[in-house]
Coordinates of C-alpha atoms in Angstrom, one line a residue:
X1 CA -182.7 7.4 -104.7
X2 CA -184.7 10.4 -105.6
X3 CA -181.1 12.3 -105.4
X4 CA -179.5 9.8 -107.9
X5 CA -183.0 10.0 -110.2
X6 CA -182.5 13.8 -110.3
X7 CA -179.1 14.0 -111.1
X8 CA -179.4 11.5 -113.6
X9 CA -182.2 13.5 -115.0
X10 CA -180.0 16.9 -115.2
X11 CA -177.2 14.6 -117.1
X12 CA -179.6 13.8 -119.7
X13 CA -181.2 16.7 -120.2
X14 CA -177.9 18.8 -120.2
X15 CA -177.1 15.4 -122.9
X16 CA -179.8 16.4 -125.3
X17 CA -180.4 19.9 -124.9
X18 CA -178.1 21.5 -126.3
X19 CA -174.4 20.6 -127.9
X20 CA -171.6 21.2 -125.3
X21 CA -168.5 22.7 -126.4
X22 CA -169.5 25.3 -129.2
X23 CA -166.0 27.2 -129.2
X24 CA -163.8 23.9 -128.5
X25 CA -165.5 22.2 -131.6
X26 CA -165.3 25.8 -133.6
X27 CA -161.5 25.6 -132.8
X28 CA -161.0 21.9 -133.6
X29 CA -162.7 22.1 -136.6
X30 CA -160.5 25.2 -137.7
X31 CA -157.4 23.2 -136.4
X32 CA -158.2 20.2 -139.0
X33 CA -159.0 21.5 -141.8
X34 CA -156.5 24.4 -141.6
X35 CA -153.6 21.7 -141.1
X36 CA -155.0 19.6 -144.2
X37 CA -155.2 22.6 -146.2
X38 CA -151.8 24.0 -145.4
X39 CA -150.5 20.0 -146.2
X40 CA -152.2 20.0 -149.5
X41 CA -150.7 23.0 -150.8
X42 CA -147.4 22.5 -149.6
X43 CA -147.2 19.1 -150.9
X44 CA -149.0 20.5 -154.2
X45 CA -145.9 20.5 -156.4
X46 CA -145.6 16.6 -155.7
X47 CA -149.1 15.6 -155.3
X48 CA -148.8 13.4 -158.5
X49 CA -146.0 11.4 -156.8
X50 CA -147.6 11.1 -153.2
X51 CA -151.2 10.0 -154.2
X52 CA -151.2 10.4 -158.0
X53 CA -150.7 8.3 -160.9
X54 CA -147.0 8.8 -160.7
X55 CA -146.7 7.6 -157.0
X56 CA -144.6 4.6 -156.4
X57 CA -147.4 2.8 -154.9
X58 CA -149.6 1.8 -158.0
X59 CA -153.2 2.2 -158.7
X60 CA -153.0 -2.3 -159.1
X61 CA -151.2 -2.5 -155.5
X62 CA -154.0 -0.2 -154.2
X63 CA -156.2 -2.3 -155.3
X64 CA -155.2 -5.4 -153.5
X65 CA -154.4 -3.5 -150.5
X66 CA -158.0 -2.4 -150.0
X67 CA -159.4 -5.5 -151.2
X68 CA -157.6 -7.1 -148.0
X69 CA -158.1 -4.3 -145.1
X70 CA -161.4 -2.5 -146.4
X71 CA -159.8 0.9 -146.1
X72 CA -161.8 3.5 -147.9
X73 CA -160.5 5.4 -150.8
X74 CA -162.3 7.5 -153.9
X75 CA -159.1 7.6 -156.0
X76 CA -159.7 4.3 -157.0
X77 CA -163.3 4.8 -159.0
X78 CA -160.4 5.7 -161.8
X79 CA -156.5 6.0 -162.0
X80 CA -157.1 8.9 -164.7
X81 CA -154.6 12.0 -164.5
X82 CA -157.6 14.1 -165.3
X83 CA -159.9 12.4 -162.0
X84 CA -157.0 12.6 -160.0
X85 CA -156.6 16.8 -160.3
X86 CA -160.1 17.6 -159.9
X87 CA -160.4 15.3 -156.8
X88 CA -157.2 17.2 -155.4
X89 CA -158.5 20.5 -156.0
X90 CA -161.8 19.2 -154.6
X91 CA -159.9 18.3 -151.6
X92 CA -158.5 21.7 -151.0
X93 CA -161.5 23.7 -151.6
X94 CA -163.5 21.8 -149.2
X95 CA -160.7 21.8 -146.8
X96 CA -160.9 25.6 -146.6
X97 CA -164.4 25.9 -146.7
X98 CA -165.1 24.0 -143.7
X99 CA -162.3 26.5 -141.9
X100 CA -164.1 29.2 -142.5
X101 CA -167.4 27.1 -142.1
X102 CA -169.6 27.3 -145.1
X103 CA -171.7 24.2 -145.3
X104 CA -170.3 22.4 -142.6
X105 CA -172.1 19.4 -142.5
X106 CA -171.4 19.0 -146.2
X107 CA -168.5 19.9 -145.4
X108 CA -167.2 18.3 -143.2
X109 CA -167.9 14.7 -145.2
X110 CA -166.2 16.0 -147.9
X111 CA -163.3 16.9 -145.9
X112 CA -163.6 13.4 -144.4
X113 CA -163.7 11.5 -147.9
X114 CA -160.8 13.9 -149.2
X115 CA -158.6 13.0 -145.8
X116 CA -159.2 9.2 -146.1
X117 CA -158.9 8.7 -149.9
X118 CA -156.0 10.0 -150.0
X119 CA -154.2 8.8 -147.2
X120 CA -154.9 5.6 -148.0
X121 CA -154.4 5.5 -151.3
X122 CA -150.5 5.7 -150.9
X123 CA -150.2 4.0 -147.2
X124 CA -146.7 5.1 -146.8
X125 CA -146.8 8.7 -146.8
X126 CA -147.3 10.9 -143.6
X127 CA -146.6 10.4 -139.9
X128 CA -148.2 10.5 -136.8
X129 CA -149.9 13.6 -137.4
X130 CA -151.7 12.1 -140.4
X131 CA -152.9 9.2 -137.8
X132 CA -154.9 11.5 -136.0
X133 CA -156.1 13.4 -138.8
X134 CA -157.0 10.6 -139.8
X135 CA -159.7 9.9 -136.7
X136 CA -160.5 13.4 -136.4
X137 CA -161.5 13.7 -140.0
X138 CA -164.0 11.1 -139.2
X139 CA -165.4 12.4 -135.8
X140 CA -165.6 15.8 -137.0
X141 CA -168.7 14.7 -139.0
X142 CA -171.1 13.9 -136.1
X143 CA -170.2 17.1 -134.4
X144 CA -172.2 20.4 -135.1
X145 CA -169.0 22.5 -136.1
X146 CA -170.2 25.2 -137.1
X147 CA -172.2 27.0 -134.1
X148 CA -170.3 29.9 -133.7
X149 CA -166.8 31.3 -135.7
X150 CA -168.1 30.0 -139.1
X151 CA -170.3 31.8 -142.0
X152 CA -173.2 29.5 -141.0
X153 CA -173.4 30.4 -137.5
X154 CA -173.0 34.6 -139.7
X155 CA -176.0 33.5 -141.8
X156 CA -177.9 32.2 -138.7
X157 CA -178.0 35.3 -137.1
X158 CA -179.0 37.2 -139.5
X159 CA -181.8 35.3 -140.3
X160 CA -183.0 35.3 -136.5
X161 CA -182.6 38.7 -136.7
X162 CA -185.1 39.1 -139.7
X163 CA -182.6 41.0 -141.9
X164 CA -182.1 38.2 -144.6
X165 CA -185.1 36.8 -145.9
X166 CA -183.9 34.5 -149.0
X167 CA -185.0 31.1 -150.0
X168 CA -181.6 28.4 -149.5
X169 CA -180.9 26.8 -152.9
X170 CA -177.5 26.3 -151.8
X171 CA -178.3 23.7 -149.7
X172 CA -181.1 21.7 -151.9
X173 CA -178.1 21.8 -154.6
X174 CA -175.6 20.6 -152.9
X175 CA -178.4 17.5 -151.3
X176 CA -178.8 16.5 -154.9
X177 CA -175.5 16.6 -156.5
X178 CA -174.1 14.6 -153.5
X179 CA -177.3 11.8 -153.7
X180 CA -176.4 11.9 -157.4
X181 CA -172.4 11.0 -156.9
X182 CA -173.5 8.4 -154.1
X183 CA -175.7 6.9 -156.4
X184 CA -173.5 6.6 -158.8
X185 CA -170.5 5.0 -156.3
X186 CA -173.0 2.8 -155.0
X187 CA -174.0 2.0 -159.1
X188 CA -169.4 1.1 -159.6
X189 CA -168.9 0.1 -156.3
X190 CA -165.3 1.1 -157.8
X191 CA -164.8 3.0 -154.1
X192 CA -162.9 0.1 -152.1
X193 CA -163.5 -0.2 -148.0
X194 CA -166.0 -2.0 -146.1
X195 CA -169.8 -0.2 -145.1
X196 CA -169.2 2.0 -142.6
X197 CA -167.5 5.3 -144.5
X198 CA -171.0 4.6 -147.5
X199 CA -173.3 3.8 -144.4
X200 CA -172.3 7.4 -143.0
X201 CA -172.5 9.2 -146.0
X202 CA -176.2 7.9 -146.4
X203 CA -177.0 8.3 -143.3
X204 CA -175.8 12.3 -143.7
X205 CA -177.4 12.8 -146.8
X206 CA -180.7 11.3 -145.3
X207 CA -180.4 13.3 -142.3
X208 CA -180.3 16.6 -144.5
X209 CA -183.3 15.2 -146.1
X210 CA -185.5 15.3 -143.2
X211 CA -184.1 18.0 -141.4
X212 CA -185.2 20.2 -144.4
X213 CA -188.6 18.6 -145.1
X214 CA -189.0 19.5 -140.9
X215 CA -188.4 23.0 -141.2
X216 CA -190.7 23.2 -144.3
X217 CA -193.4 20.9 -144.0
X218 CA -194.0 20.0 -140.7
X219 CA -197.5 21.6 -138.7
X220 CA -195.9 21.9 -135.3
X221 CA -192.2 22.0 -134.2
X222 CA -192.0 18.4 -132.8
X223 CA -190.1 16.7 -135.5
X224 CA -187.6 19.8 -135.8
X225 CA -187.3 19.2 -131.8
X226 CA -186.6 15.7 -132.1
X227 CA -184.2 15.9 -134.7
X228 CA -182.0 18.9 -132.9
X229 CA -181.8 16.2 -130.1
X230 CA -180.5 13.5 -132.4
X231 CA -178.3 16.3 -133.3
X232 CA -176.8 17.0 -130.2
X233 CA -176.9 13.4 -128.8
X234 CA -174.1 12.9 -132.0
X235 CA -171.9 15.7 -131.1
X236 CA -171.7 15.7 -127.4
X237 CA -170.6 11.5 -127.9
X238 CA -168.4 12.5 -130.3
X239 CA -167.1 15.4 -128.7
X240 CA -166.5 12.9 -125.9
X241 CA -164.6 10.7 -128.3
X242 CA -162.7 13.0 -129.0
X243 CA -161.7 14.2 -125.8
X244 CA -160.8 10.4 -125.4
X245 CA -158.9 9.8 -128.1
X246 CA -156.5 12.6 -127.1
X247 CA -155.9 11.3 -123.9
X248 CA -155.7 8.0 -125.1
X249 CA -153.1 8.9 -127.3
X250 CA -151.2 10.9 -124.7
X251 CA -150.9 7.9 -122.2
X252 CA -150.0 5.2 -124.6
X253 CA -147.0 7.2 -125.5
X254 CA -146.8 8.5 -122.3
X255 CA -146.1 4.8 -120.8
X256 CA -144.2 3.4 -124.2
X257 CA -141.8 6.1 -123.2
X258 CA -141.3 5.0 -119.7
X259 CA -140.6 1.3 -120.9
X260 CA -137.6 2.5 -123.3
X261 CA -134.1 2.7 -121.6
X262 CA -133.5 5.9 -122.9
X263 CA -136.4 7.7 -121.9
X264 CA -135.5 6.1 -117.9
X265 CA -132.0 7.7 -118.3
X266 CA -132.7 11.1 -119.4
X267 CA -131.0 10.8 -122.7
X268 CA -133.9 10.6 -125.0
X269 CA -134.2 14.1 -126.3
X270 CA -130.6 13.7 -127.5
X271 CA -130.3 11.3 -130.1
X272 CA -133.6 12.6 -132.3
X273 CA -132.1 16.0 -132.3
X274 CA -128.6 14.7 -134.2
X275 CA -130.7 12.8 -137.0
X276 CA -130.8 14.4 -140.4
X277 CA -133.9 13.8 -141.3
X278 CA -135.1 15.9 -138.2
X279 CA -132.6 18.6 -138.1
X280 CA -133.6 21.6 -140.5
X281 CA -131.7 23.6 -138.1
X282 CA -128.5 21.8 -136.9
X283 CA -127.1 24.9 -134.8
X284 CA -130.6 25.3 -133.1
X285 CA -130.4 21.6 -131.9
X286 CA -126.6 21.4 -131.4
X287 CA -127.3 24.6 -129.0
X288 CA -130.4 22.7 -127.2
X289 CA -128.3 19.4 -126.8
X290 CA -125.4 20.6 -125.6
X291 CA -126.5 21.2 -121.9
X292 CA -127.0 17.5 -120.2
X293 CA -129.1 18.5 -117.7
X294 CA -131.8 20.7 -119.9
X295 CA -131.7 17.4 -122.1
X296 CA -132.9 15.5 -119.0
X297 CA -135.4 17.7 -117.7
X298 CA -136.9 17.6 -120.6
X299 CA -137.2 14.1 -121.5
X300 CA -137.9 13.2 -117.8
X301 CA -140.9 16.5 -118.4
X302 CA -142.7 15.4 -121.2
X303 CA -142.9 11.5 -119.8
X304 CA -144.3 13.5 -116.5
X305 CA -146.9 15.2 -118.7
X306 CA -148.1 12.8 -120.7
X307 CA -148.3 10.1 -118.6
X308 CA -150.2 12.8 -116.1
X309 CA -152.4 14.3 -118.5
X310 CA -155.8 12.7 -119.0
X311 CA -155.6 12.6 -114.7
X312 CA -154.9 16.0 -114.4
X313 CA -158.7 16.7 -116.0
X314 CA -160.5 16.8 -112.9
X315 CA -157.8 19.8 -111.8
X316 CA -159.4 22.5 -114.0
X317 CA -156.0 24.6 -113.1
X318 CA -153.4 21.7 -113.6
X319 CA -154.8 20.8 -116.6
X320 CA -154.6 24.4 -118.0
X321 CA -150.8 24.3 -117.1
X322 CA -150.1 20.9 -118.0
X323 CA -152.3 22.0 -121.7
X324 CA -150.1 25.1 -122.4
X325 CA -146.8 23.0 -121.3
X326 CA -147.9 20.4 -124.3
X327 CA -149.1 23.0 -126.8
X328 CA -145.7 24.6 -126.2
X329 CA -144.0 21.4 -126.8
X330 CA -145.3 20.4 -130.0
X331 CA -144.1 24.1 -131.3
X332 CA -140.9 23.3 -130.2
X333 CA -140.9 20.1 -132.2
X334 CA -142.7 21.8 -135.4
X335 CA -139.4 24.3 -135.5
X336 CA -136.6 22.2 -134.1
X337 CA -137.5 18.8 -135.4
X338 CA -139.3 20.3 -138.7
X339 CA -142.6 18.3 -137.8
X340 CA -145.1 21.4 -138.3
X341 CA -148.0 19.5 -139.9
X342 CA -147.7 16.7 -136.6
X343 CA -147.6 19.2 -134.5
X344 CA -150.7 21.7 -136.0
X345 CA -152.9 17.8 -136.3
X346 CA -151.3 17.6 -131.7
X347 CA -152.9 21.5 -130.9
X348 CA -155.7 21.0 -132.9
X349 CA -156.4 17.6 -130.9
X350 CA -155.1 19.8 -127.7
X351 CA -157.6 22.2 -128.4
X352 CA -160.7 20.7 -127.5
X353 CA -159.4 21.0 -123.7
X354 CA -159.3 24.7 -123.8
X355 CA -161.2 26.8 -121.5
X356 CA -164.4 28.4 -122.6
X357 CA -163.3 31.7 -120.7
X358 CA -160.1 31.8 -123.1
X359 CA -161.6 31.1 -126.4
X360 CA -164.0 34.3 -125.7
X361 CA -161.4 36.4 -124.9
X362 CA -159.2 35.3 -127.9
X363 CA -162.4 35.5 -130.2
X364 CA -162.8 39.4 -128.5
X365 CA -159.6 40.4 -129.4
X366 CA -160.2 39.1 -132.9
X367 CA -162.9 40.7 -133.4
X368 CA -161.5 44.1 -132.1
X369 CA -158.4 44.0 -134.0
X370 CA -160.5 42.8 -137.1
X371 CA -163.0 45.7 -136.9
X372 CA -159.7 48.2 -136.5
X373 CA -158.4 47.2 -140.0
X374 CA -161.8 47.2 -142.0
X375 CA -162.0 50.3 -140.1
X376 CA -159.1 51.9 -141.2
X377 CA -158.9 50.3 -144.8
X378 CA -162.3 51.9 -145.3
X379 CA -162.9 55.2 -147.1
X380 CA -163.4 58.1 -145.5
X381 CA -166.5 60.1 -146.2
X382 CA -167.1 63.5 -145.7
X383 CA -169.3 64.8 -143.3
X384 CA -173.1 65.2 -143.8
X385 CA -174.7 68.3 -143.4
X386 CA -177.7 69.8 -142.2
X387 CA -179.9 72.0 -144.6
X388 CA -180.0 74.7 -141.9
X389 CA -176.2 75.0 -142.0
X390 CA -175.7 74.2 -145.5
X391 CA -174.4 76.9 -147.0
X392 CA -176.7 78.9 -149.4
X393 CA -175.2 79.9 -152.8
X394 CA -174.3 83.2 -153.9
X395 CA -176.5 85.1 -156.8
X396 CA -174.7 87.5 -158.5
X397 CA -173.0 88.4 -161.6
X398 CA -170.4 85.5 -160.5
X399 CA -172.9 82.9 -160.4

């Protein structure tokens, strides 16, 4: 009993202590938003069709659709032209803020209202990939993001290190400008969706509250203390959820696949390759479908490895074979089946599974091949010189 009592004692300390999975989080969070970014400016020259005004799915049939499944949306405080281009543009820049993570915890639920407004203002549009941006979008919000690989986590050390000593107003600005626009939402109620989206956004704005009126106010470190372990309590169950929802969504499809007649025959792979809308390069899938038996192996592999996946994650070793085979997959549909953006949303989701001895080395050679080119793109100064071998100047009639 005493055995049980302490290990239960390590689990909860390890729990609260500190937030597991710094990098993994980093590289999710950089996987997201990246892929949302990227989608936004693609799709930039038709946004007004997808999830503007112009769309085929109307601002009225909005409406009723969020009347009747509570989905959460911003676009429909007004169906203005002028609303709808500064929410876009609000969209991207908060996208590609929280990549390189400035903010992140505002951040991040600005990235969340921009994913789920628009997404469900025009139901139709997307595929699988926008599912599980979907999700992540939402999870991303109770993690702490922005440990390490972000501006914060740049800012963080140097104020530990005593080298920056400036007041934040940053952060007290962007507090009251975001109670300000839930006040007003609250004030409309114009948003659609049910309480849990406005519930979270309160409870985030709160939470900066009082983890600002801690560092500043409070006598002894106790509040800050309790409040880091609300903190990490939030991100290692949603890191959790996360971890869950990938293999969740690896062996439902993973056993779908074994019920279909074609994935039990080997023959699969073939029939998506010859489809028009997934063949931006015909001779590259004619060439991959041509051989029978590589069309079998691989429709009889990626049942294998989905289906084997989430049991493969007590096998530290399997599972990093089993995580490349799958992050190599999804490329391979990216360029042959033109699915990039579904595939980015997969390896982002993937990611979180990455070992913590990889991510340092691949953060190592960044930072190496990052300090060659500010290295060589800086100027070259000349050499300093000491007075004793300075050279004197000459008096004389020359002089």
């Amino acid at each position: 009993m005493s055995r049980l009592a302490l290990c239960l004692s390590r689990a909860i300390a390890r729990v609260t202590e500190s937030a597991l999975g710094p990098y993994q989080t980093a590289v999710v969070r950089i996987g997201f938003a990246g892929t949302w970014l990227l989608f936004l400016l693609r799709e930039y020259p038709h946004r007004q069709e997808m999830y503007g005004p112009d769309g085929p799915w109307s601002f009225d049939l909005a409406q009723q659709l969020t009347s009747d499944n509570h989905a959460f949306t911003a676009l429909l405080a007004s169906d203005g032209r002028a609303f709808f281009e500064v929410f876009y543009f609000l969209a991207v820049l908060s996208s590609a803020l929280l990549a390189v993570g400035w903010r992140t915890r505002t951040m991040s639920l600005l990235f969340m209202v921009g994913v789920l407004s628009l997404q469900n203002r025009s139901v139709f549009m997307g595929d699988g990939g926008d599912n599980v941006l979907h999700l992540m979008s939402f999870y991303l919000v109770f993690t702490r993001c922005g440990q390490v690989w972000s501006l914060d986590a740049c800012r963080a050390a140097r104020a530990r290190a005593g080298r920056q000593q400036v007041t934040d107003r940053v952060g007290p600005a962007l507090w009251a400008v975001s109670g300000l626009l839930l006040v007003l939402a609250a004030l409309t109620g114009r948003t659609g969706g049910g309480w849990l989206v406005p519930a979270v956004m309160w409870a985030t704005w709160a939470g900066a509250a009082l983890w600002w009126a801690a560092g500043r106010w409070a006598r002894t470190s106790e509040p800050r203390i309790l409040l880091d372990v609300i903190a990490n309590i939030l991100h290692n169950g949603a890191l959790f959820v996360i971890m869950a929802e990938a293999c969740l969504i690896y062996a439902t499809a993973g056993w779908y696949k074994i019920q279909g007649s074609r994935w039990q025959d080997g023959t699969a792979i073939y029939y998506p390759l010859h489809l028009d809308y997934f063949s931006p390069w015909p001779a590259l899938a004619d060439l991959l479908s041509a051989n029978g038996t590589l069309v079998m192996l691989v429709t009889y592999g990626t049942v294998i490895v989905q289906v084997a996946f989430p049991f493969t994650l007590f096998n530290r070793r399997v599972k990093n074979v089993l995580l490349a085979a799958m992050m190599a997959e999804h490329a391979v549909i990216a360029v042959v089946l033109g699915l990039p953006f579904f595939s980015l949303a997969m390896i982002a989701a993937d990611s979180v599974f990455l070992p913590t001895a990889f991510l340092l080395g691949v953060g190592d050679r960044a930072s190496r091949v990052r300090d060659r080119v500010l290295r060589r793109s800086a100027p070259a100064l000349p050499p300093t010189r000491s007075p004793e071998t300075e050279e004197q100047p000459r008096v004389g009639f020359g002089a």
